[in-house]
Coordinates of C-alpha atoms and ligand atoms in Angstrom, one line a residue:
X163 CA 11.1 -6.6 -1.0
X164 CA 13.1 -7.0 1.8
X165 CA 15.3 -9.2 0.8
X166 CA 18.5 -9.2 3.6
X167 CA 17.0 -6.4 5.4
X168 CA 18.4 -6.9 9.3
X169 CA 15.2 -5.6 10.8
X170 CA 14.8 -5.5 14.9
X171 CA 11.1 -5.9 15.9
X172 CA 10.7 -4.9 19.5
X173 CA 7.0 -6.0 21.5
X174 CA 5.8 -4.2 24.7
X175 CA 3.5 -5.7 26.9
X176 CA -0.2 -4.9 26.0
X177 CA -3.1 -6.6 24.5
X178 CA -1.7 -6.1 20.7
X179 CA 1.2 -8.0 21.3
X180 CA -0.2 -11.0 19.3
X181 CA -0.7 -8.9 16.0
X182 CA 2.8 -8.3 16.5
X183 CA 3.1 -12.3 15.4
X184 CA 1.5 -10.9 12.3
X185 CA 3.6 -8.2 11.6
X186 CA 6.7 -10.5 11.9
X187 CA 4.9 -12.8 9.7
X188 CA 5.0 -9.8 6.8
X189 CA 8.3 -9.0 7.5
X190 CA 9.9 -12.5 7.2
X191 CA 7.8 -13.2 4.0
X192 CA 9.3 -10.2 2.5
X193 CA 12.7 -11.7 3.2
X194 CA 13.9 -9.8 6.3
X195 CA 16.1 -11.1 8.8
X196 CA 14.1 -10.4 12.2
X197 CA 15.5 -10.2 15.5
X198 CA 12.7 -10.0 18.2
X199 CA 13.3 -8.2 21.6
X200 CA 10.4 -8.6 23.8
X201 CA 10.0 -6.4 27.3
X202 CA 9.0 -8.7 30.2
X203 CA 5.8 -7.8 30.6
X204 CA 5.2 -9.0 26.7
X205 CA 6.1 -12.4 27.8
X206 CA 2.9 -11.9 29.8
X207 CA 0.7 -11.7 26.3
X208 CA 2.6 -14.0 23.8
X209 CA 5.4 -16.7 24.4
X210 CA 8.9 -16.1 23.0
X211 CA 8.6 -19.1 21.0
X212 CA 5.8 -17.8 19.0
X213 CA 8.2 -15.2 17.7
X214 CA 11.2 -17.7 18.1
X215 CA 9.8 -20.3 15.4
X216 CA 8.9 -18.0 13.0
X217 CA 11.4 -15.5 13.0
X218 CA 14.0 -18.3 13.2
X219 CA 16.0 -16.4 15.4
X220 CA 17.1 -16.5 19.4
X221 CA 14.3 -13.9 20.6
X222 CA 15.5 -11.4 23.5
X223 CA 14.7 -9.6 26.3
X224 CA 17.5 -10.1 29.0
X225 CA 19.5 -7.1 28.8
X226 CA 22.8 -8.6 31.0
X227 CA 22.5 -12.7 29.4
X228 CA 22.9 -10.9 26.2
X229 CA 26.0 -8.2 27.6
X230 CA 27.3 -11.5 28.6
X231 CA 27.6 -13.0 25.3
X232 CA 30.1 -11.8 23.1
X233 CA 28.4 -11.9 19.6
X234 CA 25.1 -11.0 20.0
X235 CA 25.1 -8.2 22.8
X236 CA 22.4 -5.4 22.5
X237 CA 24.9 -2.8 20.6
X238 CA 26.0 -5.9 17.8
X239 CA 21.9 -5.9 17.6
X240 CA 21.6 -2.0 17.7
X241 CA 24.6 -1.9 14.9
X242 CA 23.4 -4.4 12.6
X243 CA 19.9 -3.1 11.9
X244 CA 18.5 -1.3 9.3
X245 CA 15.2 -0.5 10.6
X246 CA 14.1 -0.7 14.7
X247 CA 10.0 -1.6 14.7
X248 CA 8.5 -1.0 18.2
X249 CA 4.6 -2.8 17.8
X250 CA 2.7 -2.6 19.7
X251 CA 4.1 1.0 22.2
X252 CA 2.7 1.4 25.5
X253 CA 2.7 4.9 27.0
X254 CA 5.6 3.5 29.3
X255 CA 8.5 2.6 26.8
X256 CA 7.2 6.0 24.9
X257 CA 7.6 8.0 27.9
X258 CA 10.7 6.5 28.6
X259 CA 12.4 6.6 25.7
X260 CA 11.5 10.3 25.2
X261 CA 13.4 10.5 28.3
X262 CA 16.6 8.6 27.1
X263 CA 15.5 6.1 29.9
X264 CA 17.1 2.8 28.9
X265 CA 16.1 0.5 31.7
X266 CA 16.0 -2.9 30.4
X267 CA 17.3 -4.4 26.8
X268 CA 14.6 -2.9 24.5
X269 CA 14.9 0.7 26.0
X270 CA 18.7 0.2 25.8
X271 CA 18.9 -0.9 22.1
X272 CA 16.9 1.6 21.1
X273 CA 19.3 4.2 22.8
X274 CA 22.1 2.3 20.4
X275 CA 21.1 2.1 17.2
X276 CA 21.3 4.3 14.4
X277 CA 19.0 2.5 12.6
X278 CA 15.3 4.7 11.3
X279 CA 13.0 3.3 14.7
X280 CA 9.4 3.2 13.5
X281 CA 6.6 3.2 16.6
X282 CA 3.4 1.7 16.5
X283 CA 1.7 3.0 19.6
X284 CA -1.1 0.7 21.2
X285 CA -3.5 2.0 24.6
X286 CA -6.3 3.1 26.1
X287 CA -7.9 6.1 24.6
X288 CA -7.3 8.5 28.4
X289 CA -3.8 7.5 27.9
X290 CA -3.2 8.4 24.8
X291 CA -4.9 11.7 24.8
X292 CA -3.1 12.8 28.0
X293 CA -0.9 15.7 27.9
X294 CA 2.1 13.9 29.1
X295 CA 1.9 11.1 26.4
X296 CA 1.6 13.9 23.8
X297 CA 4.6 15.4 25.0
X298 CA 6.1 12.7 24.8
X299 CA 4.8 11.4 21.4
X300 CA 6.2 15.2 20.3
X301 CA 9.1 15.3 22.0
X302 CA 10.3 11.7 20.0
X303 CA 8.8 13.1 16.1
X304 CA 10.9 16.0 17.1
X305 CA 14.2 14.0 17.4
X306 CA 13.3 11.8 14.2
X307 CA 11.0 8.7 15.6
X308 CA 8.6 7.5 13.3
X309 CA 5.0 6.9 14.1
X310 CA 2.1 4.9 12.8
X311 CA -1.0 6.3 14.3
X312 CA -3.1 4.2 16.4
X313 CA -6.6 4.1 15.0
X314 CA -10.4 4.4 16.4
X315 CA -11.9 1.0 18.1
X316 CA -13.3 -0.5 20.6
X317 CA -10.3 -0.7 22.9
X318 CA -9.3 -4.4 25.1
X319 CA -10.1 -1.7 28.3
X320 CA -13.6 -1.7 27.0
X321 CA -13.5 2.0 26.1
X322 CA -14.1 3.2 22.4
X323 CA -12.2 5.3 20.7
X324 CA -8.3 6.1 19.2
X325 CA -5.8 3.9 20.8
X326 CA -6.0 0.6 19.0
X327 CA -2.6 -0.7 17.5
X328 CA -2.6 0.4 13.3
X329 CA -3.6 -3.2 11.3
X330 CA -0.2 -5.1 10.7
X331 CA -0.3 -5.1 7.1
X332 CA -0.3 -1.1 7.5
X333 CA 2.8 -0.7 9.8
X334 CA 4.2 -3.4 7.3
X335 CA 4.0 -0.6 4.8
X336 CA 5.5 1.7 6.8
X337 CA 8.5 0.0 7.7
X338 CA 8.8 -0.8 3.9
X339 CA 8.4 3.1 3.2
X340 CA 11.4 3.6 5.8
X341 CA 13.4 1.8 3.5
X342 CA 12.8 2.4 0.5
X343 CA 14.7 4.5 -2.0
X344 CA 13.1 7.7 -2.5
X345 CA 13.7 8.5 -6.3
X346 CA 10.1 9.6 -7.1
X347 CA 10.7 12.0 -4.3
X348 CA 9.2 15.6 -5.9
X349 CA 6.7 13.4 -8.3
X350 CA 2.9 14.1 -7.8
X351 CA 1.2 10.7 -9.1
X352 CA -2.5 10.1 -9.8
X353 CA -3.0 5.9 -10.1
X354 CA -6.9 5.1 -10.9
X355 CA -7.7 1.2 -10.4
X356 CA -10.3 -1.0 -10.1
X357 CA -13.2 -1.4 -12.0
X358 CA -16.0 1.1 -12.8
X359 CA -19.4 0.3 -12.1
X360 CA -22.7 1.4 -14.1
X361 CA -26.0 1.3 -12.7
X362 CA -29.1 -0.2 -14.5
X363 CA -31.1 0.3 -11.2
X364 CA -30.8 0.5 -7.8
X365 CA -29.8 -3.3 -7.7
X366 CA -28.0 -3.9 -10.8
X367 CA -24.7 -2.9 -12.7
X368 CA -22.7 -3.6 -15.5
X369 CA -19.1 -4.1 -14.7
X370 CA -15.9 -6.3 -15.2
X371 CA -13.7 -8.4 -12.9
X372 CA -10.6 -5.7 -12.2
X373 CA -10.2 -5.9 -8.1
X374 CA -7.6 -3.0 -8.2
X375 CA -4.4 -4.8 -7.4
X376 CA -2.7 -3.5 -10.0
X377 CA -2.9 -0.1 -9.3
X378 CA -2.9 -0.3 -5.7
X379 CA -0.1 -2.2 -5.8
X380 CA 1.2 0.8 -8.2
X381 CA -0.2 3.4 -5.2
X382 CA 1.6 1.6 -2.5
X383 CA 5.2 1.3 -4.5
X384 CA 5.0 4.9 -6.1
X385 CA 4.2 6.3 -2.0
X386 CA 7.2 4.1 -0.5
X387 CA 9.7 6.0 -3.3
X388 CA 8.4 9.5 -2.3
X389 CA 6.0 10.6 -4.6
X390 CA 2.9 12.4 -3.5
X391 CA 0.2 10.0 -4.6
X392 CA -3.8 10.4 -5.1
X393 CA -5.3 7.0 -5.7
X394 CA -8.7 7.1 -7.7
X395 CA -10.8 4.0 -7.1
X396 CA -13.6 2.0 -8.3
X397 CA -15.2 -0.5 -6.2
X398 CA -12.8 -3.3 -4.8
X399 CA -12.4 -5.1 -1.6
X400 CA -8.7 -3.6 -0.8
X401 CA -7.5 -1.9 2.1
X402 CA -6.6 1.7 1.6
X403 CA -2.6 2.3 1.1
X404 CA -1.2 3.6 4.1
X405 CA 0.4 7.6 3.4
X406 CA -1.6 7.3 0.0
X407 CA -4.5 10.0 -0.6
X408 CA -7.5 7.6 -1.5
X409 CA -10.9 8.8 -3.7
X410 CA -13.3 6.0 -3.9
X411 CA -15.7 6.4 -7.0
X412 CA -18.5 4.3 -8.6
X413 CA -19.2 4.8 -12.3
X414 CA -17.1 6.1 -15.0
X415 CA -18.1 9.4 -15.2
X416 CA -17.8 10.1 -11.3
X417 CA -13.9 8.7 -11.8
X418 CA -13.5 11.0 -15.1
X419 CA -14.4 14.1 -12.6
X420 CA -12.1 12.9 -9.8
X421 CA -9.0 12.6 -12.5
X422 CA -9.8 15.6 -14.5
X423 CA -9.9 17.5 -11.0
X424 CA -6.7 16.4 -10.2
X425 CA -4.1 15.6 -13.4
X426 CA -3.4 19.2 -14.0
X427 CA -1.2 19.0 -10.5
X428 CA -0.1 16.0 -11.3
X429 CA 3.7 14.9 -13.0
X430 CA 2.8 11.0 -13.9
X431 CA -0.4 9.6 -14.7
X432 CA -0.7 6.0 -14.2
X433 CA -4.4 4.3 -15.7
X434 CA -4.9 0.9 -14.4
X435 CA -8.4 1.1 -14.0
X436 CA -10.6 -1.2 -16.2
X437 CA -12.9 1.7 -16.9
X438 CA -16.4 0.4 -18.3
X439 CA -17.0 1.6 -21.9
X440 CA -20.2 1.4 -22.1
X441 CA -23.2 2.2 -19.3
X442 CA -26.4 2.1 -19.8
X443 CA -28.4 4.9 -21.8
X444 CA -31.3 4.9 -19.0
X445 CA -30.6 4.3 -15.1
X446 CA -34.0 2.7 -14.2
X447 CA -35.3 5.3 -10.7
X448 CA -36.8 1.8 -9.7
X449 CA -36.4 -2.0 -9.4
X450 CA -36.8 -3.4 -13.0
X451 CA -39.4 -6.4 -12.6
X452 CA -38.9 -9.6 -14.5
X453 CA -41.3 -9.9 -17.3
X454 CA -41.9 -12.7 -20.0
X455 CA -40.1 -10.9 -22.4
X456 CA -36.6 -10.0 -23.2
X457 CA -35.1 -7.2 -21.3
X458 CA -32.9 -5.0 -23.8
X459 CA -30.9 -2.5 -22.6
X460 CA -29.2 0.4 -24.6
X461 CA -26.1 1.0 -24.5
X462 CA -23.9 4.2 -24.6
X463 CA -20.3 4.9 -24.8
X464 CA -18.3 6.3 -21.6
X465 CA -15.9 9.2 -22.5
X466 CA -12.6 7.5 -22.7
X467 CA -10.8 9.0 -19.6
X468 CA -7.3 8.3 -21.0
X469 CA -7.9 9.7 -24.5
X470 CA -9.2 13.4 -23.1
X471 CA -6.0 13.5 -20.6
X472 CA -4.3 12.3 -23.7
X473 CA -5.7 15.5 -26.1
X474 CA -5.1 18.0 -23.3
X475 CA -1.9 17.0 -22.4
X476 CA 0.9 19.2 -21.0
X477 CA 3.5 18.6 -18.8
X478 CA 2.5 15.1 -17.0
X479 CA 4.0 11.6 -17.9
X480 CA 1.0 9.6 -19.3
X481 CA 0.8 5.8 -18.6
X482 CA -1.9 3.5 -19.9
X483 CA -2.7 -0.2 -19.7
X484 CA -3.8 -2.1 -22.1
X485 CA -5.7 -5.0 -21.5
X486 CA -5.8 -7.5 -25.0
X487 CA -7.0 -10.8 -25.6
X488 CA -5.5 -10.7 -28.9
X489 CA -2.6 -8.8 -31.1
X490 CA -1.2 -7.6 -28.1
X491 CA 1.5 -5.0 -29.0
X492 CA 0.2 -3.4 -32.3
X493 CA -3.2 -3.0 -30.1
X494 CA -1.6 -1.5 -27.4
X495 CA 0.8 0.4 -30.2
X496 CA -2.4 2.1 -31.4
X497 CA -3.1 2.7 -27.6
X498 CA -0.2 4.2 -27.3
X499 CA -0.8 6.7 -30.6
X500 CA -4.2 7.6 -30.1
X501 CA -3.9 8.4 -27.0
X502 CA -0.6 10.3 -26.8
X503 CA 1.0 8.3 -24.1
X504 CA 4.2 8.3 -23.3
X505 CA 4.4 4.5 -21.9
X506 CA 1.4 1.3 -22.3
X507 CA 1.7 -1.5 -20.2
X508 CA -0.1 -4.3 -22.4
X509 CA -1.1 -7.2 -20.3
X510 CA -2.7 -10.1 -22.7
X511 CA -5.4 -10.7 -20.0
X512 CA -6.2 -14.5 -21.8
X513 CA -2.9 -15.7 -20.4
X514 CA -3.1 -17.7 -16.7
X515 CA -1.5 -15.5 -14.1
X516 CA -2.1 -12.4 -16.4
X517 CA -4.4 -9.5 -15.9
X518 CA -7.6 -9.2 -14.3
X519 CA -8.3 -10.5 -10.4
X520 CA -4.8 -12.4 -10.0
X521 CA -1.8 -11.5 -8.1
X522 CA 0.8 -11.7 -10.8
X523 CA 0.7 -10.2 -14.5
X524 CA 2.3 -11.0 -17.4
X525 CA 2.9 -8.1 -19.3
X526 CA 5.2 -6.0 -22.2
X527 CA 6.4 -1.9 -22.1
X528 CA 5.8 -0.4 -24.8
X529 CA 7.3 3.2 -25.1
X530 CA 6.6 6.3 -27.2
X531 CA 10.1 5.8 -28.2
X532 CA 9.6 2.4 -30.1
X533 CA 11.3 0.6 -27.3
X534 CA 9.2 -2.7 -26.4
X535 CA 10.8 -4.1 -22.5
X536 CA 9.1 -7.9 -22.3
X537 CA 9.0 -8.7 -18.2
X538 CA 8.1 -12.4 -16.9
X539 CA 5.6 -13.5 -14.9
X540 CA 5.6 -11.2 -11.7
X541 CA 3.7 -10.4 -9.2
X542 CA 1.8 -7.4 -9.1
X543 CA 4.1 -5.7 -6.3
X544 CA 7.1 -6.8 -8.3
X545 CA 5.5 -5.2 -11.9
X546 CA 4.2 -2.2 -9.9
X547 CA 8.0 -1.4 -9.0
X548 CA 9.4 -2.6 -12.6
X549 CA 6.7 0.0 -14.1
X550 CA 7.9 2.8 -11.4
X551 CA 11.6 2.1 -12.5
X552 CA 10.7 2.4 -16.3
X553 CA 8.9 5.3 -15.9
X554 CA 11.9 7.0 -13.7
X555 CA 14.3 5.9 -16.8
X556 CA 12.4 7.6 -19.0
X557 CA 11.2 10.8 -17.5
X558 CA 15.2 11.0 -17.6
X559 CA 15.7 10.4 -20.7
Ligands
PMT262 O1 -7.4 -4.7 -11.2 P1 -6.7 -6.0 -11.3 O2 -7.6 -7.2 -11.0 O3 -5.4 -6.0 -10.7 O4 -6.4 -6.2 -12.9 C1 -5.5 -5.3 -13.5 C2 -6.0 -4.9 -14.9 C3 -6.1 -6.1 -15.9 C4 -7.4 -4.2 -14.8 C5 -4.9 -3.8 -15.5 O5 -3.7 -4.5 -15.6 C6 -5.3 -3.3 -16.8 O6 -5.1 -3.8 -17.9 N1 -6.1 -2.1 -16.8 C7 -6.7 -1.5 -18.0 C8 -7.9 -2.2 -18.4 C9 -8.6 -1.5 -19.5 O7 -9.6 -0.9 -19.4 O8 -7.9 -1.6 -20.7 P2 -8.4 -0.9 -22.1 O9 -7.5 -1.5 -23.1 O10 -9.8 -1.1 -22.2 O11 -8.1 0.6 -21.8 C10 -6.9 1.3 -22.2 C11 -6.6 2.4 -21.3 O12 -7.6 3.4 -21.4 C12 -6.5 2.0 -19.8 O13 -5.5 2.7 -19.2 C13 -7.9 2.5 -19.2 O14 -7.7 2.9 -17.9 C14 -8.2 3.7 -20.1 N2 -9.6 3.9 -20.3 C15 -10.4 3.0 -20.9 C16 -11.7 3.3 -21.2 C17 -12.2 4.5 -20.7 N3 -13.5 4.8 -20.9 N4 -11.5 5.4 -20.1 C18 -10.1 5.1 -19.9 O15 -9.4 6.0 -19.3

């Protein structure tokens, strides 16, 4: 995703500084070039050669070895990136770069670069609610810094409350939303995922084995290319996508009311979820106690979410999943018909690596123009942008 991305990571000294390792991890995975800069007082927290091995680059923080040098001084740095990640912020390099102070080699690259800088602020809870922070904080949105909000915890200090540096995997997202191209900008996208989950009693539920990746993975892509998105979700152990709009829901009928509330303002609809189709006709108010004899449960049918936005469709782009075992595309054909979609992803969910609770999918497009697109094996994030890039394709026509 981030394939030859030149990416400067700069860490200030505070106790965050080793999720910083993290974050660099994320970025390098994704296939970005890191440079670290590190402020002296982060040497304090985490060695340089932390960063050093796994960034595979020289990591910096003398500001006059580096003017020295004549290929790698801080404005070669400053002109060569793409994106300028400050995690974790103290109030100091905030306050000073809000001042166009540029005191030492982080403060100074930042001063050079042209480059989106994205800051993850990290403190104690008095700090960051004082006046002059916010000011500052302000004073750098105003002149088009980025934040990542720190969030509520129980601080290194010992206090409790806002100040802890965002999770790693969240100002990963971030940075990728800085650089990503914004072509769904205008869009209003509702993504459902995960399973549904229907009750038999308080204890017990009928359900299937989606964990949401799919969609979230959809969530997370659609969000970095500008849309406005509203993720619906049933049950899973993921973390919420960072600038998505998340509704968590339970059964089937609880996520039919959350869509139905919500698809009339939307231009795409994307249905990943593996919404039960049946639930049980009678919720038990109590415990159901183990007899000697067999336990029979009636089943009814759950509307079939899809099909209704399907009938009462207007001006949104309708995507469906279809999730086969067998006669994959004239199944998800009929999808396709009955439901009045305009694209079916069909995943044949008995292949290995394809469907439910993996990270990759193996899957075909089929279009409402005939058109069938076969894709490889790929991982979810990969599909999630190959589905995006369809769907874009089409709604162009
Ligand atoms: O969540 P993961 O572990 O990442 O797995 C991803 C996935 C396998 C769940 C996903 O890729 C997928 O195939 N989702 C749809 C699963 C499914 O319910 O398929 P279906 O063929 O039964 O339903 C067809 C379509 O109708 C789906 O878009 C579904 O959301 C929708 N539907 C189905 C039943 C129902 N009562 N209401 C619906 O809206």
């Amino acid at each position: 995703m981030l394939k030859g991305k030149e990416i400067i990571l700069g860490v200030t000294g505070g106790i965050a500084a080793y999720k910083a390792v993290e974050l660099l991890r994320l970025l390098t995975k994704a296939g970005a070039n890191v440079h670290v800069l590190m402020t002296k007082a982060a040497m304090e927290f985490v060695t340089p050669l932390t960063f050093q091995t796994l960034s595979m680059n020289p990591v910096h923080s003398e500001l006059f070895n580096l003017i020295a040098e004549r290929e790698i001084g801080h404005i070669a740095l400053a002109d060569r990136a793409q994106l300028f990640i400050i995690a974790p912020a103290t109030a100091n390099v905030i306050g000073k770069l809000a001042h166009g102070l540029a005191d030492d080699l982080l403060t100074t690259t930042v001063m050079a670069t042209k480059a989106p800088v994205l800051i993850a602020p990290a403190m104690n809870v008095n700090m960051y609610q004082n006046p002059l922070y916010r000011e500052n904080e302000t004073r750098l949105r105003q002149h088009g810094f980025h934040f990542v909000d720190p969030v509520q915890g129980m601080l290194a200090c010992g206090w409790e409350g806002e100040g802890k540096l965002q999770d790693p995997q969240l100002i990963f997202e971030a940075a990728l939303a800085l650089l990503a191209r914004k072509d769904l900008a205008g869009e209003r996208l509702l993504v459902t995922a995960g399973p549904t989950r229907e009750e038999i009693d308080p204890i017990r539920y009928i359900s299937n084995y989606s964990s949401g990746k799919m969609g979230y993975a959809l969530a997370r892509a659609a969000s970095r290319r500008g849309a406005r998105v509203t993720l619906i979700s049933g049950p899973t152990c993921l973390q919420e996508p960072w600038g998505v709009e998340t509704i968590q829901v339970t059964s089937a009928e609880e996520m039919r009311q959350a869509v139905l509330v919500r698809s009339a303002a939307s231009t795409i609809v994307i249905k990943a979820a593996a919404v039960a189709d049946y639930r049980p006709k009678v919720r038990a108010a109590e415990k159901l106690k183990k007899t000697d004899q067999p336990l029979i449960l009636e089943l009814v049918k759950n509307p079939d979410i899809l099909e209704e936005l399907g009938k009462a469709k207007q001006g949104a782009f309708l995507v469906g999943f279809a999730a086969e075992t067998f006669d994959l595309v004239r199944n998800a054909r009929k999808k396709l018909t009955e439901k009045n979609l305009d694209l079916v992803v069909a995943n044949d969910v008995s292949q290995p690596g394809a469907g439910f609770n993996v990270d990759t999918n193996i899957v075909k497009l089929l279009a409402r123009d005939g058109s069938v697109e076969e894709l490889p094996l790929l991982t979810k994030d990969e599909l999630a942008e190959q589905i995006l890039d369809r769907i874009v394709a089409l709604k162009k026509g």
